[in-house]
Coordinates of C-alpha atoms and ligand atoms in Angstrom, one line a residue:
M1 CA 16.1 -8.7 5.1
A2 CA 19.1 -8.4 3.4
P3 CA 21.3 -11.0 5.0
A4 CA 24.6 -9.6 2.7
Q5 CA 24.5 -6.6 5.0
N6 CA 25.3 -9.1 8.4
V7 CA 21.9 -7.3 9.8
V8 CA 20.3 -10.2 11.8
V9 CA 17.4 -10.0 12.5
L10 CA 16.0 -12.3 15.8
A11 CA 12.1 -11.7 16.0
M12 CA 10.9 -13.2 19.0
L13 CA 7.2 -14.0 20.5
L14 CA 7.0 -13.4 24.0
A15 CA 3.2 -12.9 25.1
V16 CA 4.6 -10.5 28.6
V17 CA 2.2 -8.7 30.8
F18 CA 3.5 -5.3 31.3
T19 CA 2.7 -1.6 32.4
S20 CA 2.5 1.8 31.1
L21 CA 5.5 3.0 28.8
N22 CA 6.7 6.2 31.7
A23 CA 6.1 3.6 35.0
S24 CA 8.8 5.0 36.8
P25 CA 10.6 1.8 38.2
T26 CA 9.5 0.6 41.7
E27 CA 9.2 -2.7 43.3
D28 CA 6.4 -4.3 41.8
D29 CA 8.5 -3.5 38.8
F30 CA 11.5 -5.7 40.2
L31 CA 9.8 -8.4 41.6
H32 CA 7.5 -8.2 38.0
C33 CA 11.3 -8.5 36.4
Q34 CA 11.6 -11.0 38.5
R35 CA 8.8 -13.8 37.1
T36 CA 9.5 -12.6 33.8
V37 CA 13.0 -13.2 34.4
K38 CA 12.5 -17.1 35.6
R39 CA 9.8 -18.0 33.9
W40 CA 11.6 -17.6 30.6
A41 CA 15.0 -19.4 32.6
T42 CA 12.7 -22.0 33.2
S43 CA 10.3 -22.3 29.8
S44 CA 14.8 -21.5 28.3
L45 CA 15.5 -25.0 29.8
E46 CA 12.6 -27.0 28.8
T47 CA 13.5 -26.3 24.5
K48 CA 16.1 -27.8 23.6
V49 CA 18.2 -24.2 21.9
K50 CA 19.5 -26.1 17.7
E51 CA 23.1 -24.4 16.9
D52 CA 22.3 -20.0 16.4
K53 CA 24.3 -19.4 14.0
H54 CA 23.1 -15.7 14.7
K55 CA 26.4 -13.6 16.5
L56 CA 25.2 -10.4 18.2
Q57 CA 27.7 -7.7 16.6
D58 CA 29.1 -4.7 18.6
L59 CA 25.7 -2.7 18.1
L60 CA 22.4 -4.3 18.7
F61 CA 19.1 -1.9 17.5
F62 CA 16.0 -2.7 19.5
L63 CA 13.1 -2.0 17.0
H64 CA 10.5 -1.8 19.6
I65 CA 7.0 -2.1 18.5
P66 CA 4.5 -0.6 20.2
R67 CA 2.9 -3.1 22.3
T68 CA 4.5 -6.8 22.8
G69 CA 6.2 -7.0 25.4
G70 CA 9.1 -4.7 24.7
R71 CA 9.5 -2.7 27.9
T72 CA 9.2 -4.6 29.9
Y73 CA 12.2 -6.6 27.9
F74 CA 14.3 -3.4 27.3
H75 CA 14.2 -3.2 32.0
C76 CA 14.4 -6.7 32.6
F77 CA 17.0 -8.3 30.0
L78 CA 18.8 -5.5 28.0
R79 CA 18.7 -3.1 30.7
R80 CA 20.5 -6.4 32.5
L81 CA 23.6 -6.9 29.3
Y82 CA 24.2 -3.5 28.5
Y83 CA 25.1 -0.8 31.1
S84 CA 23.7 3.0 30.9
S85 CA 26.6 4.3 29.4
L86 CA 26.8 2.2 26.1
E87 CA 23.3 3.3 25.0
C88 CA 23.6 5.1 22.2
P89 CA 23.0 8.8 22.9
R90 CA 19.2 9.8 22.4
S91 CA 17.9 6.2 22.0
Y92 CA 13.6 6.2 21.9
D93 CA 14.0 10.0 20.5
K94 CA 14.2 9.4 16.1
L95 CA 15.0 13.1 15.7
R96 CA 17.3 14.1 17.6
F97 CA 19.3 10.9 18.1
D98 CA 23.2 10.2 17.1
P99 CA 24.0 6.8 16.3
S100 CA 27.6 8.2 15.5
K101 CA 29.0 8.1 19.6
P102 CA 32.2 5.4 19.0
N103 CA 31.9 3.2 21.4
C104 CA 27.7 2.9 21.7
R105 CA 26.5 -1.0 22.5
L106 CA 22.4 -0.2 22.3
M107 CA 20.3 1.5 20.4
V108 CA 16.5 1.5 21.1
T109 CA 13.7 3.1 19.2
H110 CA 10.1 3.0 18.5
D111 CA 10.4 3.8 14.9
D112 CA 10.8 1.3 12.6
Y113 CA 13.2 -0.7 10.1
S114 CA 14.9 2.1 7.8
V115 CA 16.4 3.5 10.9
V116 CA 18.7 0.0 10.1
S117 CA 20.2 2.5 7.1
K118 CA 21.8 4.4 9.5
L119 CA 24.0 2.3 11.7
P120 CA 26.8 0.4 10.7
R121 CA 26.7 -2.1 7.8
G122 CA 27.8 -5.7 9.3
S123 CA 28.3 -5.0 13.1
T124 CA 24.5 -4.1 13.3
S125 CA 22.4 -6.5 15.2
V126 CA 18.4 -6.2 15.0
V127 CA 16.0 -7.3 17.5
T128 CA 12.4 -7.1 17.6
I129 CA 9.1 -8.7 18.7
L130 CA 6.2 -9.4 17.4
R131 CA 3.2 -10.2 19.0
N132 CA -0.4 -10.9 17.2
P133 CA -1.7 -8.4 15.4
L134 CA -5.4 -8.8 17.3
D135 CA -3.6 -8.8 20.4
R136 CA -2.2 -5.8 19.5
V137 CA -5.2 -3.8 18.0
F138 CA -6.6 -4.7 21.6
S139 CA -4.5 -4.0 23.8
T140 CA -3.6 -0.4 21.7
Y141 CA -6.4 0.7 22.5
E142 CA -6.9 0.1 26.0
F143 CA -3.6 1.6 26.5
S144 CA -4.5 4.4 25.3
V145 CA -7.6 5.1 27.2
E146 CA -5.9 4.3 30.0
V147 CA -3.0 7.3 29.4
A148 CA -6.5 9.3 27.8
A149 CA -8.2 8.9 31.5
R150 CA -4.8 9.9 33.5
F151 CA -6.2 14.0 32.0
L152 CA -9.9 13.4 33.6
V153 CA -8.5 14.7 36.6
H154 CA -8.5 17.9 34.5
P155 CA -11.9 19.8 34.7
N156 CA -12.3 20.2 31.3
L157 CA -10.7 19.7 28.0
T158 CA -8.8 22.9 27.1
S159 CA -6.6 22.9 31.1
A160 CA -5.4 18.6 30.1
T161 CA -4.0 20.3 27.0
Q162 CA -1.9 22.9 28.3
M163 CA -1.4 20.8 30.2
T164 CA -0.3 18.3 27.3
G165 CA 2.4 20.3 26.7
R166 CA 4.6 20.8 30.3
I167 CA 4.3 17.1 31.0
R168 CA 7.7 15.9 30.4
P169 CA 9.5 12.6 32.3
K170 CA 11.9 13.9 34.4
N171 CA 15.5 10.7 32.9
K172 CA 14.4 10.2 30.0
G173 CA 12.9 12.8 27.1
V174 CA 10.5 11.5 25.8
S175 CA 7.0 11.1 26.4
T176 CA 4.5 8.9 25.5
L177 CA 2.3 12.0 23.7
D178 CA 5.7 11.9 21.8
I179 CA 5.4 8.3 20.2
W180 CA 2.8 7.3 17.7
P181 CA 0.2 5.3 18.1
W182 CA 0.0 7.1 21.2
K183 CA 0.6 11.0 19.5
Y184 CA -2.4 10.9 17.8
L185 CA -5.1 8.1 19.4
V186 CA -4.3 9.8 22.8
P187 CA -5.5 13.1 21.7
W188 CA -8.4 12.0 20.0
I189 CA -9.4 9.3 23.0
R190 CA -9.1 12.0 25.4
E191 CA -11.2 14.2 23.4
D192 CA -14.1 11.9 23.2
L193 CA -14.1 10.7 27.2
F194 CA -14.5 14.6 27.8
T195 CA -17.9 14.8 25.8
R196 CA -18.5 11.6 27.6
V197 CA -17.9 14.1 30.3
C198 CA -19.9 16.6 29.9
F199 CA -22.4 15.5 29.0
L200 CA -22.5 12.5 32.2
W201 CA -23.0 16.0 34.1
Ligands
NAG301 C1 -11.1 25.0 32.5 O1 -11.2 24.2 33.5 C2 -9.8 25.8 34.1 C3 -9.3 25.8 35.4 O2 -10.2 25.0 36.4 C4 -11.3 27.3 34.1 O3 -10.1 28.2 34.3 C5 -11.5 27.6 33.0 O4 -12.0 28.3 32.5 C6 -12.2 26.3 32.0 N1 -12.3 26.4 31.0 C7 -14.2 26.3 30.1 C8 -14.2 26.3 29.1 O5 -15.1 25.9 31.0

């Protein structure tokens, strides 16, 4: 990391429970956020914060590593700080994202740290969340099975695969299946699930 570039990396360790990537906002989500924020606020009161030399720059880049609680962090915290209009266009969509929009203040993607090279030096803060790698592996496996199992409403794998191309969430246009590692893991596990189902029948 290069402090010379004034890129501040705040690595946060959060242990939060969260729901699926593309769930729509519901009352459950609100209550979940409420609990999460209260828990954070309470624990912050107890923690003595040392003097913090990090300064929040004009642009905040949130590097969302899958299965680290990023969705909760985004919806319960960042969303309350940055209105949608402040979000850079095509956040969460690397191939088309456009960091040149003037005045956008929040960039959120599932990419890697290399994205930083495209962001304005000296005026970008970077935040990411780290989690115990083993927990991430288990969580990744569980989430892949969960997403793959949604396809079991289809009578067979052919029908399930054909549907995939047509699924697009209404709001942002980024499907779980476009995102690494789900892009690779979900089809793989889905195929395995259908093999087992056919075998049972
Ligand atoms: C899969 O399901 C579809 C929809 O019910 C059906 O039209 C198709 O014949 C099935 N394909 C196979 C290989 O069983």
